[in-house]
Amino acid sequence: MNPTLINSIWLLAALGLVLALILYFVARKFKVEEDPRIDLVADALPGANCGACGKAGCRDMAVLIVNDPSYTGCPVCNEENVARIAEILGRVPEKKDPMIAVIRCKGGKTNTTAKALFEGLQSCSYAAALMPSEGGCPFGCLGFGDCTAVCAFDALHINPETGLPEADPEKCTACGACTKVCPRGIIEIRKRRDEDGRVYVGCMNRQKGIYSAKVCKVSCIGCGKCVKTCPQNAITLDNNLAYVNDALCISCQACVDVCPTHAMTIMPLDKKKVKVDVQAEPANQTV
């Protein structure tokens, strides 16, 4: 064999060995030690990668949870997820009120009359730039389902009868994706209150009552009866629109009873108090 070729082979081998040693020591020098709990926490998270936390995915969220003890955790975690993560990290499980997406519009097909037919791109964000709504309310739900499209948990669906989105209480994780995509801002994350019922104003119309009533039968007209009736001072009236403070509300439903347009809403519906008029039976007459 040619001596020159042999020398070249040995030179390349020696050069490769030197470069390998350099890479080895550089890797050891700049090696980043990762907390093994990160993978465990990532496995304990829901794994939907829904983006509700603002991170790229659940693993990035796990890094934040492990490295920041003050961080409260994933917004869509249920009690089981929270308990597993707390056990992994040796922390006390945080108690959080269950939340759910609330649709603050009751107009739709049943309480408004269509005054126009939108035939453009069937998207709320597109339609919002071109028209008030088919029923004429400039604050109401457009009904094209942008919120349902972004829901990673299949928890929002358009009711074909009302034309309004509805949140499935069994699936909704209150991730907030629907609130971000709605161009009208009619979706709000509120406490579930499954036992007592959640009370809220099912309207976002800030026009004066005389105008809002023309476009929707159940719009808030800003009369203020709910404000005067609430025993907890949980309701405020601003810019012709009432708002129920979720932190102060005790679900007594006094506001629901006095609202003249039924804009005040109680959900679930089976939590609505049923008033029964008990009439005294006529006294037995002796013939």
Coordinates of C-alpha atoms in Angstrom, one line a residue:
M1 CA 0.0 0.0 0.0
N2 CA 1.2 3.5 -0.7
P3 CA 2.9 5.0 2.4
T4 CA 1.4 8.4 1.6
L5 CA -2.1 6.9 1.7
I6 CA -1.4 5.1 5.0
N7 CA 0.0 8.3 6.6
S8 CA -3.1 10.2 5.4
I9 CA -5.4 7.6 7.0
W10 CA -3.5 7.8 10.3
L11 CA -3.6 11.6 10.2
L12 CA -7.4 11.6 9.6
A13 CA -7.9 9.1 12.4
A14 CA -5.8 11.2 14.8
L15 CA -7.7 14.3 13.8
G16 CA -11.0 12.6 14.4
L17 CA -9.9 11.4 17.8
V18 CA -8.8 14.9 18.8
L19 CA -12.1 16.5 17.6
A20 CA -14.1 13.8 19.5
L21 CA -12.2 14.5 22.7
I22 CA -12.8 18.3 22.3
L23 CA -16.5 17.7 21.7
Y24 CA -16.7 15.4 24.7
F25 CA -15.1 17.9 27.1
V26 CA -17.1 20.8 25.7
A27 CA -20.3 18.8 26.2
R28 CA -19.3 18.0 29.8
K29 CA -18.4 21.7 30.4
F30 CA -21.7 23.1 29.2
K31 CA -24.0 20.3 30.1
V32 CA -27.3 21.5 31.4
E33 CA -28.7 19.4 34.2
E34 CA -32.5 19.0 33.9
D35 CA -34.7 18.3 36.9
P36 CA -36.1 14.8 36.4
R37 CA -39.4 15.9 37.9
I38 CA -40.1 17.9 34.7
D39 CA -41.0 14.7 32.8
L40 CA -43.1 13.4 35.6
V41 CA -45.0 16.7 35.8
A42 CA -45.5 16.8 32.1
D43 CA -47.0 13.3 32.2
A44 CA -49.3 14.5 35.0
L45 CA -50.7 17.4 32.9
P46 CA -53.7 16.9 30.7
G47 CA -51.5 16.7 27.6
A48 CA -53.8 18.7 25.4
N49 CA -51.2 21.3 24.4
C50 CA -54.1 23.7 24.2
G51 CA -52.0 26.8 24.8
A52 CA -54.3 28.1 27.6
C53 CA -51.2 28.7 29.7
G54 CA -49.4 30.8 27.1
K55 CA -46.7 28.2 26.6
A56 CA -45.8 26.2 23.5
G57 CA -46.9 22.9 25.0
C58 CA -47.4 21.0 28.2
R59 CA -43.7 20.3 28.6
D60 CA -42.9 23.9 28.6
M61 CA -45.6 24.3 31.2
A62 CA -44.1 21.6 33.3
V63 CA -40.7 23.4 33.3
L64 CA -42.4 26.5 34.6
I65 CA -44.3 24.6 37.3
V66 CA -41.2 22.8 38.6
N67 CA -38.9 25.9 38.5
D68 CA -41.4 28.4 40.0
P69 CA -43.0 27.3 43.3
S70 CA -45.2 30.4 43.3
Y71 CA -46.8 29.5 40.0
T72 CA -50.4 28.2 40.4
G73 CA -50.2 25.7 37.6
C74 CA -52.1 24.6 34.5
P75 CA -55.4 26.5 34.0
V76 CA -57.2 23.4 32.7
C77 CA -56.0 20.9 35.3
N78 CA -58.7 19.0 37.2
E79 CA -58.4 18.0 40.9
E80 CA -56.7 14.7 40.0
N81 CA -54.1 16.5 37.9
V82 CA -53.4 19.0 40.6
A83 CA -53.1 16.3 43.3
R84 CA -50.6 14.3 41.2
I85 CA -48.4 17.3 40.5
A86 CA -48.5 18.3 44.2
E87 CA -47.4 14.8 45.1
I88 CA -44.5 14.9 42.7
L89 CA -43.3 18.2 43.9
G90 CA -44.0 17.7 47.5
R91 CA -46.3 20.7 47.7
V92 CA -49.8 21.3 49.1
P93 CA -52.5 20.9 46.4
E94 CA -54.0 24.2 45.5
K95 CA -57.8 24.5 45.9
K96 CA -59.3 26.1 42.9
D97 CA -63.0 26.9 42.1
P98 CA -64.1 24.9 39.1
M99 CA -64.7 27.3 36.1
I100 CA -66.6 27.2 32.9
A101 CA -67.1 29.2 29.8
V102 CA -70.3 31.4 29.9
I103 CA -72.0 32.7 26.7
R104 CA -73.2 36.2 27.5
C105 CA -75.7 36.5 24.7
K106 CA -79.3 35.1 24.5
G107 CA -80.3 36.6 21.2
G108 CA -79.7 34.1 18.5
K109 CA -82.5 32.9 16.3
T110 CA -85.1 32.7 19.0
N111 CA -85.0 36.2 20.5
T112 CA -84.0 38.3 17.5
T113 CA -85.5 38.7 14.1
A114 CA -83.2 38.3 11.1
K115 CA -82.9 41.6 9.2
A116 CA -80.1 40.6 6.9
L117 CA -78.5 37.4 5.5
F118 CA -74.8 37.2 5.6
E119 CA -73.4 35.3 2.6
G120 CA -69.7 36.0 3.0
L121 CA -67.0 33.9 4.6
Q122 CA -68.7 32.1 7.5
S123 CA -66.4 33.4 10.2
C124 CA -67.2 35.6 13.2
S125 CA -64.0 37.6 12.9
Y126 CA -64.7 38.3 9.2
A127 CA -68.4 39.1 9.7
A128 CA -67.7 41.3 12.7
A129 CA -65.8 43.7 10.5
L130 CA -68.7 44.0 8.0
M131 CA -72.0 43.9 9.9
P132 CA -73.6 44.2 13.3
S133 CA -75.3 40.8 13.1
E134 CA -78.1 39.2 11.1
G135 CA -80.5 40.3 13.9
G136 CA -79.1 43.8 14.0
C137 CA -77.4 43.7 17.4
P138 CA -73.8 45.2 17.2
F139 CA -72.8 43.4 20.4
G140 CA -74.3 40.0 20.0
C141 CA -73.1 36.6 19.0
L142 CA -72.6 36.2 15.2
G143 CA -73.1 32.4 15.4
F144 CA -70.5 31.3 12.9
G145 CA -68.6 29.1 15.4
D146 CA -65.1 30.5 15.6
C147 CA -65.2 29.6 19.3
T148 CA -66.2 26.0 18.5
A149 CA -63.3 25.6 16.0
V150 CA -60.6 26.6 18.5
C151 CA -61.9 24.4 21.4
A152 CA -59.4 21.6 21.9
F153 CA -61.7 19.7 24.1
D154 CA -64.8 19.6 21.9
A155 CA -66.7 21.4 24.6
L156 CA -68.4 24.1 22.5
H157 CA -71.1 23.5 20.0
I158 CA -73.6 25.7 18.2
N159 CA -77.2 24.9 19.1
P160 CA -79.1 24.6 15.8
E161 CA -82.3 25.9 17.3
T162 CA -80.9 29.1 18.9
G163 CA -77.8 29.6 16.7
L164 CA -75.7 30.2 19.9
P165 CA -72.7 28.3 21.2
E166 CA -73.2 26.2 24.3
A167 CA -70.5 24.9 26.7
D168 CA -70.7 21.3 27.7
P169 CA -70.1 21.2 31.4
E170 CA -68.7 17.7 31.2
K171 CA -66.0 18.7 28.8
C172 CA -65.3 22.4 29.3
T173 CA -62.0 23.0 31.0
A174 CA -62.2 26.8 31.1
C175 CA -59.0 27.0 29.1
G176 CA -60.1 30.4 27.7
A177 CA -59.3 29.7 24.0
C178 CA -62.9 30.6 23.1
T179 CA -62.7 33.9 24.9
K180 CA -59.7 35.0 23.0
V181 CA -61.1 34.2 19.5
C182 CA -64.5 35.7 20.0
P183 CA -64.5 39.2 18.2
R184 CA -67.5 40.4 20.3
G185 CA -66.0 39.3 23.6
I186 CA -69.3 37.7 24.7
I187 CA -67.6 34.6 26.2
E188 CA -66.5 34.8 29.8
I189 CA -64.9 32.3 32.2
R190 CA -66.9 32.2 35.4
K191 CA -67.3 29.9 38.4
R192 CA -69.3 26.7 37.6
R193 CA -71.5 26.9 40.7
D194 CA -73.2 23.6 39.8
E195 CA -74.9 23.3 43.1
D196 CA -76.3 26.8 43.4
G197 CA -76.3 28.0 39.8
R198 CA -74.3 30.7 38.2
V199 CA -76.1 34.1 37.7
Y200 CA -74.9 36.4 34.9
V201 CA -76.2 39.0 32.5
G202 CA -76.9 37.2 29.2
C203 CA -76.3 40.4 27.2
M204 CA -73.5 42.6 26.1
N205 CA -75.5 45.4 24.4
R206 CA -74.4 48.8 25.7
Q207 CA -76.9 50.8 23.8
K208 CA -79.7 52.6 25.6
G209 CA -82.6 50.4 26.4
I210 CA -84.9 51.8 23.8
Y211 CA -82.5 50.8 21.1
S212 CA -81.3 47.4 22.5
A213 CA -84.9 46.3 22.9
K214 CA -85.5 46.9 19.2
V215 CA -83.0 44.3 18.2
C216 CA -83.4 41.7 21.0
K217 CA -86.3 40.6 23.2
V218 CA -84.0 39.6 26.1
S219 CA -81.5 42.5 26.0
C220 CA -80.4 44.3 29.1
I221 CA -82.2 47.7 29.0
G222 CA -80.2 49.2 31.9
C223 CA -83.2 49.7 34.1
G224 CA -81.2 49.1 37.3
K225 CA -83.8 46.9 39.1
C226 CA -81.3 44.2 39.6
V227 CA -78.8 46.6 41.2
K228 CA -81.4 47.8 43.7
T229 CA -82.6 44.3 44.5
C230 CA -79.2 42.5 45.0
P231 CA -78.6 42.0 48.8
Q232 CA -74.9 41.6 48.2
N233 CA -74.2 44.7 46.1
A234 CA -72.8 42.3 43.6
I235 CA -74.3 44.0 40.5
T236 CA -73.1 47.2 38.9
L237 CA -74.6 49.2 36.1
D238 CA -72.2 50.8 33.7
N239 CA -72.8 52.2 30.2
N240 CA -76.4 50.9 30.1
L241 CA -75.3 47.4 30.9
A242 CA -75.6 45.4 34.2
Y243 CA -72.8 43.1 35.4
V244 CA -72.7 40.5 38.1
N245 CA -69.6 40.3 40.2
D246 CA -68.9 36.5 40.4
A247 CA -66.9 36.9 43.6
L248 CA -69.8 38.6 45.5
C249 CA -72.8 36.8 44.0
I250 CA -74.5 34.2 46.3
S251 CA -76.9 32.9 43.6
C252 CA -80.0 34.1 45.5
Q253 CA -81.6 34.8 42.1
A254 CA -83.3 38.0 43.4
C255 CA -82.1 39.8 40.3
V256 CA -83.4 37.0 38.0
D257 CA -86.9 37.5 39.5
V258 CA -87.0 41.2 38.9
C259 CA -85.4 41.5 35.5
P260 CA -88.2 42.7 33.1
T261 CA -86.5 41.3 30.0
H262 CA -85.1 38.1 31.4
A263 CA -81.6 39.2 30.5
M264 CA -80.5 38.0 33.9
T265 CA -79.7 34.3 33.5
I266 CA -79.3 31.4 35.8
M267 CA -77.5 28.3 34.7
P268 CA -77.9 25.3 34.9
L269 CA -81.5 25.8 34.1
D270 CA -82.6 23.2 36.7
K271 CA -81.3 25.5 39.4
K272 CA -83.9 28.1 38.7
K273 CA -86.2 28.5 41.6
V274 CA -89.8 27.5 40.8
K275 CA -92.4 29.5 42.4
V276 CA -95.6 27.7 43.3
D277 CA -98.7 29.6 44.2
V278 CA -100.4 27.6 46.9
Q279 CA -104.1 28.5 47.1
A280 CA -106.1 27.7 50.2
E281 CA -108.6 24.9 49.7
P282 CA -112.2 26.0 50.1
A283 CA -113.6 25.2 53.5
N284 CA -115.9 22.2 53.7
Q285 CA -119.5 23.3 53.5
T286 CA -122.2 21.5 55.3
V287 CA -125.3 21.0 53.3

